XYZ file of C-alpha atoms in Angstrom:
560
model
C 77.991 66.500 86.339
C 74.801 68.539 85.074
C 72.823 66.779 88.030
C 75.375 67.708 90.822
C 74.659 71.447 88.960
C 71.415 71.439 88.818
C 71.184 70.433 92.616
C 73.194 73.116 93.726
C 71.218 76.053 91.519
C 68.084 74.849 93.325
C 69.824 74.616 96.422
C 70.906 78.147 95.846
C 67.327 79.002 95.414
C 65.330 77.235 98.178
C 67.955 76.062 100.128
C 67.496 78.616 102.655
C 63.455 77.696 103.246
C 62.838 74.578 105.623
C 60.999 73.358 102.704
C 59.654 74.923 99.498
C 56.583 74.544 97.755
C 57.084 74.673 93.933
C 55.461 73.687 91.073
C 57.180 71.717 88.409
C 56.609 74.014 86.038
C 58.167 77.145 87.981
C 60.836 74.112 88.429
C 61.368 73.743 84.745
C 61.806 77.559 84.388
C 64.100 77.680 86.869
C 66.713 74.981 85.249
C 65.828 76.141 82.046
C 64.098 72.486 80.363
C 60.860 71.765 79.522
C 58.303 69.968 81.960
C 59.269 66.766 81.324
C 62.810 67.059 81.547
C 62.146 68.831 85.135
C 60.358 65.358 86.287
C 63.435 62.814 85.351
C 65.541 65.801 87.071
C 63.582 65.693 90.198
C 62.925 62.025 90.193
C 67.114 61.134 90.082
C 67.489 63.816 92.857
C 65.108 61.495 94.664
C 66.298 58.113 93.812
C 69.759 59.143 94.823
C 68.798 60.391 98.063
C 69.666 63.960 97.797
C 65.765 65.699 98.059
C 62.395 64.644 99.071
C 59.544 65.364 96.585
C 55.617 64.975 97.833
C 54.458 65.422 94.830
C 50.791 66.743 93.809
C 49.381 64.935 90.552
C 48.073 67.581 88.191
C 49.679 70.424 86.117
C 50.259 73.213 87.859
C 49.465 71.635 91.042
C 52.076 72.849 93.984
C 54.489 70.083 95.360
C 56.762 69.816 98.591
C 60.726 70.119 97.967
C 63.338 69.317 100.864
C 67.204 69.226 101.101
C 68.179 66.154 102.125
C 72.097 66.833 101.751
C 74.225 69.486 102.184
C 75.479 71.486 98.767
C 79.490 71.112 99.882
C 78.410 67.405 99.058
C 77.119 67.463 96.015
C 80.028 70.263 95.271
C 82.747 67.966 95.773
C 81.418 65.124 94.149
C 81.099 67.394 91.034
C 84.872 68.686 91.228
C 85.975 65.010 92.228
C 83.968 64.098 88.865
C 86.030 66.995 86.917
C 89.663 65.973 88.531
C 88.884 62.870 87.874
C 88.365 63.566 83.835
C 91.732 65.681 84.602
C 89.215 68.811 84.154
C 90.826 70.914 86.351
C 88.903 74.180 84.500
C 85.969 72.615 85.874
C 86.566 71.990 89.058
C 88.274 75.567 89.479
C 85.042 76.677 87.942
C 83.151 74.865 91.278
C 85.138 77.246 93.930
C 84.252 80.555 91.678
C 80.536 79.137 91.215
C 80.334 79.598 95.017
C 82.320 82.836 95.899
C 79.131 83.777 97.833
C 79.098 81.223 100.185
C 82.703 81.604 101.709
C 82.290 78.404 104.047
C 81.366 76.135 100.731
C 84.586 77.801 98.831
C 87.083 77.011 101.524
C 85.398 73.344 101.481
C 85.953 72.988 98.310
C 89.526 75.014 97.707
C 90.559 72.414 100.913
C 89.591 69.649 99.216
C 91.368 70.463 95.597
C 94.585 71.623 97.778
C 94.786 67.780 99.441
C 94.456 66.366 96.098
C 97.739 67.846 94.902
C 101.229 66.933 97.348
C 102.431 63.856 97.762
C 100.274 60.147 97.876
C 101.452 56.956 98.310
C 100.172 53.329 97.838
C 101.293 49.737 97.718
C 100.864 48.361 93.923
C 101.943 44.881 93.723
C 103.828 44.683 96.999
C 105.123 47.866 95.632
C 104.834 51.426 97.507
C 104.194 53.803 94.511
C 104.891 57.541 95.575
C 103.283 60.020 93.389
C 103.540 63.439 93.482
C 100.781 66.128 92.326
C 102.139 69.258 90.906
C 99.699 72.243 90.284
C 100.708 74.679 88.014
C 99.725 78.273 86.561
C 100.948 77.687 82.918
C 99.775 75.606 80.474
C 102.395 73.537 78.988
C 102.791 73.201 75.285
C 106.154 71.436 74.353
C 108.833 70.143 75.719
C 111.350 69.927 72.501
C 114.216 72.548 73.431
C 114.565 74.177 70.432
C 110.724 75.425 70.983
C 110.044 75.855 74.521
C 109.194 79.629 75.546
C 107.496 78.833 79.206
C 109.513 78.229 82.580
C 106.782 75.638 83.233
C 107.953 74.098 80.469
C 111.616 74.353 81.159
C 110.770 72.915 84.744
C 109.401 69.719 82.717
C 112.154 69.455 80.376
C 115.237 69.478 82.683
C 114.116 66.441 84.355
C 113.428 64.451 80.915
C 116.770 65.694 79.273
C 120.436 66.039 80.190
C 123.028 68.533 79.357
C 126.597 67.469 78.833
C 127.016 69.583 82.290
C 125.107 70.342 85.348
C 124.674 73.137 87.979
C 124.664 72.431 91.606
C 122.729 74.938 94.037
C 126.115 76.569 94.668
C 126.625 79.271 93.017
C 129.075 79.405 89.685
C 129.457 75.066 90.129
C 129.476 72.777 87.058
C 129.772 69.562 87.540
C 129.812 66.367 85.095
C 126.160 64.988 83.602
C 125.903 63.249 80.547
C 130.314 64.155 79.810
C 132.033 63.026 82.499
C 134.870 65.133 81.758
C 136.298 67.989 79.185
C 139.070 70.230 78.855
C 140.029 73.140 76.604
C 142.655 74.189 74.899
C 145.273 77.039 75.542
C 142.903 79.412 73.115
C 139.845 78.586 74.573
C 137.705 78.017 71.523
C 138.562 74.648 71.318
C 136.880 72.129 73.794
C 136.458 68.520 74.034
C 133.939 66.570 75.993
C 134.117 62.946 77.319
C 130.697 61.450 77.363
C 129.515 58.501 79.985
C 129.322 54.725 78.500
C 125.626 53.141 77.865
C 123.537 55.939 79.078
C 120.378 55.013 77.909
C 117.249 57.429 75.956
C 113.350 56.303 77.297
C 113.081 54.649 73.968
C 116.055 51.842 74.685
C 118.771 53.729 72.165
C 122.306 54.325 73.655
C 123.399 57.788 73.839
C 126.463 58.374 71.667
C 128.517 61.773 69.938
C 126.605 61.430 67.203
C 123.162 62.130 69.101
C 124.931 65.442 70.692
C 126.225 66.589 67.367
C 122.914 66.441 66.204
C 121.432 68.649 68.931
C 123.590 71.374 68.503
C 123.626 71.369 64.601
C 119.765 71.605 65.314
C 120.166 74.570 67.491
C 122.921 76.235 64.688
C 121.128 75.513 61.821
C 117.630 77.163 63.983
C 116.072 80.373 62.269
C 114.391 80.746 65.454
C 115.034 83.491 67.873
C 115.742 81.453 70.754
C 117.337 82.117 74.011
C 120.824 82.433 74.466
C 121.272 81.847 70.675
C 124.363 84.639 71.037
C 126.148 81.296 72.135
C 125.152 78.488 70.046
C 124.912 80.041 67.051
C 129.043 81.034 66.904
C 129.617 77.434 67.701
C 132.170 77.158 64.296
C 131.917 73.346 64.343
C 130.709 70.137 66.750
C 132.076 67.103 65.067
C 132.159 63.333 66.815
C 135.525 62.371 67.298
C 134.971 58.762 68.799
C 131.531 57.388 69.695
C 131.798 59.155 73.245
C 134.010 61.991 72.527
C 133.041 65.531 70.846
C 135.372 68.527 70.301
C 133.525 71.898 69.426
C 135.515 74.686 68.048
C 134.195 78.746 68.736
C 134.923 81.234 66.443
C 135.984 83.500 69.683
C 136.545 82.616 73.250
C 133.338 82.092 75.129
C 133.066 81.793 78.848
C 129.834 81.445 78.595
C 129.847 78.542 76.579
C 130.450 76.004 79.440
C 127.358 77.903 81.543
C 125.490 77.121 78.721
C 125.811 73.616 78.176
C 123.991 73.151 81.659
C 120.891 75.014 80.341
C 117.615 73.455 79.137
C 118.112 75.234 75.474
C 121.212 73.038 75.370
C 119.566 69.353 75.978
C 120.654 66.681 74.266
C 117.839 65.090 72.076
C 118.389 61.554 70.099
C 119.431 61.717 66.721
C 116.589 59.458 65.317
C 114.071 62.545 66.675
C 113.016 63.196 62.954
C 111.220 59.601 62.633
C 108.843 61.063 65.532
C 108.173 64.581 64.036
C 109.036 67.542 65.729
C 105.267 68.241 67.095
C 104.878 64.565 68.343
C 108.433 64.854 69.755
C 107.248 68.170 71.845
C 104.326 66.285 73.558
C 106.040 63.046 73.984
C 109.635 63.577 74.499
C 112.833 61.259 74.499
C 115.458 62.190 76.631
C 117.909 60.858 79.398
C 116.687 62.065 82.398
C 115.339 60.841 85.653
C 111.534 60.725 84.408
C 110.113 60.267 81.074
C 106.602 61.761 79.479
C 103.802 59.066 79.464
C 100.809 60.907 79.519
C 100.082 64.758 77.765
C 97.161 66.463 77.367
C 95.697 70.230 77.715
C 95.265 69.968 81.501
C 97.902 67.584 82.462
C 101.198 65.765 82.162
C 102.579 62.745 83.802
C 106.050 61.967 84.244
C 107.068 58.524 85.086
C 110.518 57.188 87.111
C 113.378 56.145 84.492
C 114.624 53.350 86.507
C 117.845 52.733 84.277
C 119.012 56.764 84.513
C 122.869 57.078 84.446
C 122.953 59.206 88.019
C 120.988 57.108 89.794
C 116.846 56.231 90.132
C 114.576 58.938 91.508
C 113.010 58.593 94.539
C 109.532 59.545 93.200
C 107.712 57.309 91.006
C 105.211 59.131 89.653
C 104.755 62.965 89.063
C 101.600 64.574 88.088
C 101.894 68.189 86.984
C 98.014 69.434 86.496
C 97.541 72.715 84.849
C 95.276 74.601 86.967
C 94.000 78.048 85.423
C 93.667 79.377 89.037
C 93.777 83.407 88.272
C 94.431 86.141 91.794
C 94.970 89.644 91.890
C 98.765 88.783 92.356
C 99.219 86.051 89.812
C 101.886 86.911 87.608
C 102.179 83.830 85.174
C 105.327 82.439 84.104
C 107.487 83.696 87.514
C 105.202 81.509 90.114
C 106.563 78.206 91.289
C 105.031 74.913 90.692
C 104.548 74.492 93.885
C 103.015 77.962 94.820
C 99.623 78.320 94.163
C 97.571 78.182 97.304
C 94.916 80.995 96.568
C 94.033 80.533 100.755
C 96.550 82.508 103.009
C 94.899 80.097 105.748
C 95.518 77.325 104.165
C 99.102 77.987 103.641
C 99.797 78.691 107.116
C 98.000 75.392 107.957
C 99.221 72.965 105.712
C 102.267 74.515 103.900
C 105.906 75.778 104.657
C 107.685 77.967 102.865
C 111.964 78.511 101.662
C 113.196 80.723 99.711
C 115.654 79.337 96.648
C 117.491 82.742 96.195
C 116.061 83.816 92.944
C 114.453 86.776 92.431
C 112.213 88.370 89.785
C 113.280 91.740 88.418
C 110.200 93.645 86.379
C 111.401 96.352 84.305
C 110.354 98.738 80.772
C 113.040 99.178 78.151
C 113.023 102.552 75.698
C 112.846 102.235 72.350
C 114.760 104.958 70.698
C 115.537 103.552 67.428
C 112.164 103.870 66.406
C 111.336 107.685 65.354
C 109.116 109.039 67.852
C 108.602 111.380 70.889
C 111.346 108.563 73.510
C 114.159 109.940 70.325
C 114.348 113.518 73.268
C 116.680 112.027 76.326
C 114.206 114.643 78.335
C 111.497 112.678 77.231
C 112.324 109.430 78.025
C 113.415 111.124 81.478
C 110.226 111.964 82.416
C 108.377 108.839 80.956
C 110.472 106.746 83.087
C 109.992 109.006 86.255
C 105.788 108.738 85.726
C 106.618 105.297 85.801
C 108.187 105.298 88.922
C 105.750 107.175 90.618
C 108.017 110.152 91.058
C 106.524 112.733 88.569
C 102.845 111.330 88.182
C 101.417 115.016 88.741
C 103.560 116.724 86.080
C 101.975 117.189 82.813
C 103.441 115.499 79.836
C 106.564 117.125 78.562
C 104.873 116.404 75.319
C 101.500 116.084 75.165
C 99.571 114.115 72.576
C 98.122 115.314 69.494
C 95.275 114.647 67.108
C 97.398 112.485 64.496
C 98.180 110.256 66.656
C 102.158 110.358 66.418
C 102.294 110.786 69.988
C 100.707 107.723 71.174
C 103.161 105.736 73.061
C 102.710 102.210 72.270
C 103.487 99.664 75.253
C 104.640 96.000 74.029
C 104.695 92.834 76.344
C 103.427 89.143 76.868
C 100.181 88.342 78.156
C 101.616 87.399 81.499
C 102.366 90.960 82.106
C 99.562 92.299 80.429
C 97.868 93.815 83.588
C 101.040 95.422 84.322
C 101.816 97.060 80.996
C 98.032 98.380 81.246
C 98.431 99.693 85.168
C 102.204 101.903 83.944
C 99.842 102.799 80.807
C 97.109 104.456 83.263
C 100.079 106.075 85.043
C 101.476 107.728 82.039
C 97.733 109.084 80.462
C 97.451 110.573 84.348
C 100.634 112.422 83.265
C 99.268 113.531 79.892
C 100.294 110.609 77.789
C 98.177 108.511 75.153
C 98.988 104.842 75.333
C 98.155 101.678 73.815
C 98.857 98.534 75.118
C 99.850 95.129 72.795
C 100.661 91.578 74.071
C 101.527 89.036 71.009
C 102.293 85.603 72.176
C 105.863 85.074 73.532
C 107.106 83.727 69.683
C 105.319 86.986 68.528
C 107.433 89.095 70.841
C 110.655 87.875 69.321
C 109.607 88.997 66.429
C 109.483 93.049 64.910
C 106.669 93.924 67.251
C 109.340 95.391 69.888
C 110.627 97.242 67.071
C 107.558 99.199 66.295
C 106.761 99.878 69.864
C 108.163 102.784 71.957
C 108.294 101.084 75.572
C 108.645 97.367 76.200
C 107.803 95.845 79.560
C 109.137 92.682 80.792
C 110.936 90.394 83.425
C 114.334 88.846 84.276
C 115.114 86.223 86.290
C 117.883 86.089 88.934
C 119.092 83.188 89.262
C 122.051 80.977 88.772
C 121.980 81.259 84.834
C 121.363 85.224 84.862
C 124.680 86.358 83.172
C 123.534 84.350 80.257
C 120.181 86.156 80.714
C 121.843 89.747 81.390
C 123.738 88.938 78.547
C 120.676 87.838 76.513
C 118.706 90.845 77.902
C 121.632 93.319 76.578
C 121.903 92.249 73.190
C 118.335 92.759 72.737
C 118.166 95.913 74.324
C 121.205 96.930 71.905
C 118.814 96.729 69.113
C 116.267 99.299 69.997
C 118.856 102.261 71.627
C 120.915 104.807 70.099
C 124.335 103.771 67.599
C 126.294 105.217 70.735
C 124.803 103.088 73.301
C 124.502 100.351 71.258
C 128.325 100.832 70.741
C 129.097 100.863 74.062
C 126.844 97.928 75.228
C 128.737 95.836 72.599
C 132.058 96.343 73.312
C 131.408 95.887 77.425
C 129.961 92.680 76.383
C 132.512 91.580 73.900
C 135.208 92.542 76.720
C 132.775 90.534 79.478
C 132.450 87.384 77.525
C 136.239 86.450 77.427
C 136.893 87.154 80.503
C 137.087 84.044 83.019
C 136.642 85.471 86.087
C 132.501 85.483 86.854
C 132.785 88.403 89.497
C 134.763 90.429 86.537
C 131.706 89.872 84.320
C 129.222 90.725 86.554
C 131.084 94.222 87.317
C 131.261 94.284 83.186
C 127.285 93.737 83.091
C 126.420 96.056 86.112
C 127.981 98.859 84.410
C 125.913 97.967 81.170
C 122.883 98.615 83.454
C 124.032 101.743 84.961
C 124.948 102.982 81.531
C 121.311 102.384 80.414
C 119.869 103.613 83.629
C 121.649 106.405 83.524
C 120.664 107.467 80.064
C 117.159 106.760 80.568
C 116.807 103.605 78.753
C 116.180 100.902 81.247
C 113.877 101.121 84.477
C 113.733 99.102 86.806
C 110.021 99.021 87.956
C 110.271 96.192 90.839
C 111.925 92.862 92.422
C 110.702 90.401 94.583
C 111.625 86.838 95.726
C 110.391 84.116 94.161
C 108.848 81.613 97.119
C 108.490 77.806 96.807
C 106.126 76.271 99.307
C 106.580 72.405 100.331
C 104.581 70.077 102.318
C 106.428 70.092 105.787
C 107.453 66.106 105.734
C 109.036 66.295 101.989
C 112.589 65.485 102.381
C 116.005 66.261 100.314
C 114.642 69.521 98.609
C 116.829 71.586 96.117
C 116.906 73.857 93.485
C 117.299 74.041 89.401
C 119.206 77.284 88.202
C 116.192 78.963 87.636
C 115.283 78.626 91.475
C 112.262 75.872 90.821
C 112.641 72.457 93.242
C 114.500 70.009 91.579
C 112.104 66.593 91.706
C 115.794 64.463 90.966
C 115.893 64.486 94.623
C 113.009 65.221 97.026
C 111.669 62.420 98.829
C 108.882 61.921 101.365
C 109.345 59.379 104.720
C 106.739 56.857 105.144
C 103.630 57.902 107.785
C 104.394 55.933 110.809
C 101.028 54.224 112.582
């Protein structure tokens, strides 16, 4: 790899001459490395057939240097090296190395976009079909109880099972790993009916024990997890037979069911504390249609579960390469696997596009409970309208003094980092002192929301978002006024027994008007969320969250 970079820095240098005459010494200065170093440098150029040396015997004594090659060889043999060693920082580092030279970059971005897609090849008198995934995020765990990323919810609903499923239709459940259920007249008692013999990776049979145990792990959770405003009422999960389990709710929930189809609610084996819950995160057991065989910083590889209760995958292999590949429009955790072509070009070329329905909503939240300048409703009105663009030449209707009190602090996650810091310039043009703070997503469950007075973030739209608008309320209840956080509560206590989904979501709409209207909630922006495919993949659908579900896609052999 150093050669292949040392090539292309003296390429970069003399490249441009027909040939160059140099001394070894001005050489050696150039690479940085002593004399010596400079001659086993230049003589493995030569023996590999990349430059021709007439050399002149002496020091100091001026020699003859020609190209022999082309630098987009040399280039790609050096990212080939680094995708090879699953590098992918490297070889992401080749394309920025050589910005300048716009023909070289699109060589080079070409070549790391075929990589990725689909391959196939006969192993065995076998066709193996193997899918390359690149991906924004870098994955850390797969365990449900501690995932935090969408990436990493992608990964997990293909290695675990819920006791229920969601179709791409809106507002269907249908039968996974419980084949059936009913509930009683009260609706906080419900029973599930699990499938026979359906197998973990390891080889251990499912039963009600294993599901008990997931859900006492979520209960018995200090964590602030997602959607714990479901699991964590859950009055009791007990095994009835080996394949039945009856939960019992302290109130109606009809949510709970929605739930159950989630990633938070996976169902993990029982015997998960002989693995440790770290090992477990990298290397996790579950049901589904692939299984982990391979993590590391910069990739994972999932693997076909043959013996999976609903049938085999099509895929056999899926590689899902983290690829730190930063634009002026990334935007982290709401890109799609599949979306990362940096090349508008190249997607036109190569790439289609669909839309799964979701959407991404951007917002900022007020935080009134904290004592502060956002505590004056006219205030917060004008904060909010800065933000929006709408009042950017007005001065502040408090301006910022000397001590400091008046300094509104902004609170997100690193993904939206650059956007806390753009609405932050927006409100100092207005008059406003801000600072900006990003903890880590487990940090910003924590009391850091508290102590700030505006807090930016995202929801997704998707099939699952009354359990996030639900989610998203709660939370919001904790940093408003006792009067809104009053009313919020007893809309959502109303919302949550009702049955009818299209009742809710009138119940949760007028949650957000209430906190639009009062100047607590803004929405600051929404946009689609696009999933490009190669044009010959077959049998594509969606997850809830709007991500392509791999349980199905297939690709049709290339015809001669």
């Amino acid at each position: 790899m150093k050669l292949n970079q040392q090539f292309l820095k003296l390429h970069s240098l003399y490249g441009s001459l027909e040939s160059a005459v140099v001394t070894l010494d001005e050489l050696a200065g150039r690479l940085e490395c002593t004399h010596r170093n400079a001659t086993n440098i230049i003589r493995k150029m030569s023996d590999n057939g990349w430059i021709a040396w007439d050399a002149y015997r002496g020091r100091g004594r001026r020699s003859t240097l020609r190209f022999l090659v082309q630098p987009e060889e040399i280039a790609v043999q050096s990212m080939m090296q680094a995708i090879n060693r699953k590098d992918m920082s490297q070889a992401i580092e080749q394309i920025r190395a050589h910005r300048r030279s716009s023909t070289l970059q699109e060589h080079l971005q070409g070549w790391l976009l075929s990589y990725f897609g689909h391959h196939s090849e006969i192993k065995s008198d076998k066709q193996i079909d193997t899918l390359r995934i690149p991906i924004r995020q870098k994955l850390h765990t797969f365990d449900p109880l501690y995932m935090n990323l969408l990436a990493e919810s992608f990964v997990s609903s293909h290695v675990f099972d819920g006791l229920a499923r969601r179709t791409d239709k809106p507002d269907e459940i249908l039968p996974a790993i419980a084949h059936a259920w009913e509930a009683d007249e009260s609706r906080t008692v419900w029973t599930f009916h699990l499938r026979k013999e359906v197998l973990f990776h390891h080889g251990k049979i499912m039963t009600a024990e294993d599901v008990v145990y997931s859900f006492e792990r979520l209960i018995r959770s200090s964590r602030r997890t997602l959607y714990s405003f479901i699991y964590k009422p859950i009055k009791s999960v007990r095994a009835l037979t080996p394949t039945t389990v009856r939960f019992e709710l302290e109130e109606p929930n009809e949510l709970f069911l929605p739930f159950l189809c989630t990633s938070r609610a996976a169902i993990v084996p029982k015997d998960l504390g002989q693995m440790g819950t770290g090992r477990f995160g990298s290397m996790p057991m579950g049901t589904g249609p692939f299984k982990v065989t391979e993590m590391s910083e910069s990739v994972c590889v999932l693997e076909v579960f043959a013996p999976y209760f609903q049938a085999r995958a099509h895929l056999d292999r899926v590689e899902i390469v983290h690829v730190p590949w930063e634009t002026e429009n990334s935007h982290g955790e709401v890109l799609s696997p599949f979306h990362v072509i940096h090349s508008p070009s190249a997607a036109e070329v190569n790439w289609s596009q669909i839309h799964s329905g979701t959407t991404i909503r951007k917002f900022v939240t007020c935080n009134t409970k904290k004592a502060g300048p956002l505590n004056d409703p006219t205030v917060r009105a004008h904060v909010l309208d800065c933000l929006r663009g709408s009042d950017t030449n007005q001065p502040a209707v408090v301006p910022p003094n000397n001590e400091g009190d008046r300094v509104l602090q902004i609170a997100t996650i690193p993904q939206y980092r650059q956007d806390a810091e753009a609405l932050a310039q927006s409100l100092e043009h207005s008059g406003y002192a801000c600072k900006v703070v990003s903890p880590s997503p487990e940090e910003f469950k924590g009391d850091i929301r508290l102590e700030s007075d505006l807090i930016v973030f995202s929801l997704i739209r998707d099939q699952d978002e009354q359990l996030r608008l639900f989610d998203l309320y709660l939370t919001i209840a904790e940093h408003v006024d006792a009067h809104n956080r009053i009313d919020i509560g007893n809309i959502l206590a109303a919302a949550v027994k009702e049955p009818d989904a299209r009742v809710r979501a009138a119940h949760l709409k007028h949650v957000e008007e209430s906190l639009i209207r009062d100047h607590h909630l803004c929405i600051l922006s929404e946009r689609p969320l696009p999933t490009a495919y190669l044009p010959s993949v077959r049998g594509v659908t969606f997850n809830s969250q709007g991500w392509v579900n791999l349980r199905t896609i297939w690709f049709p052999p290339v015809m001669e």
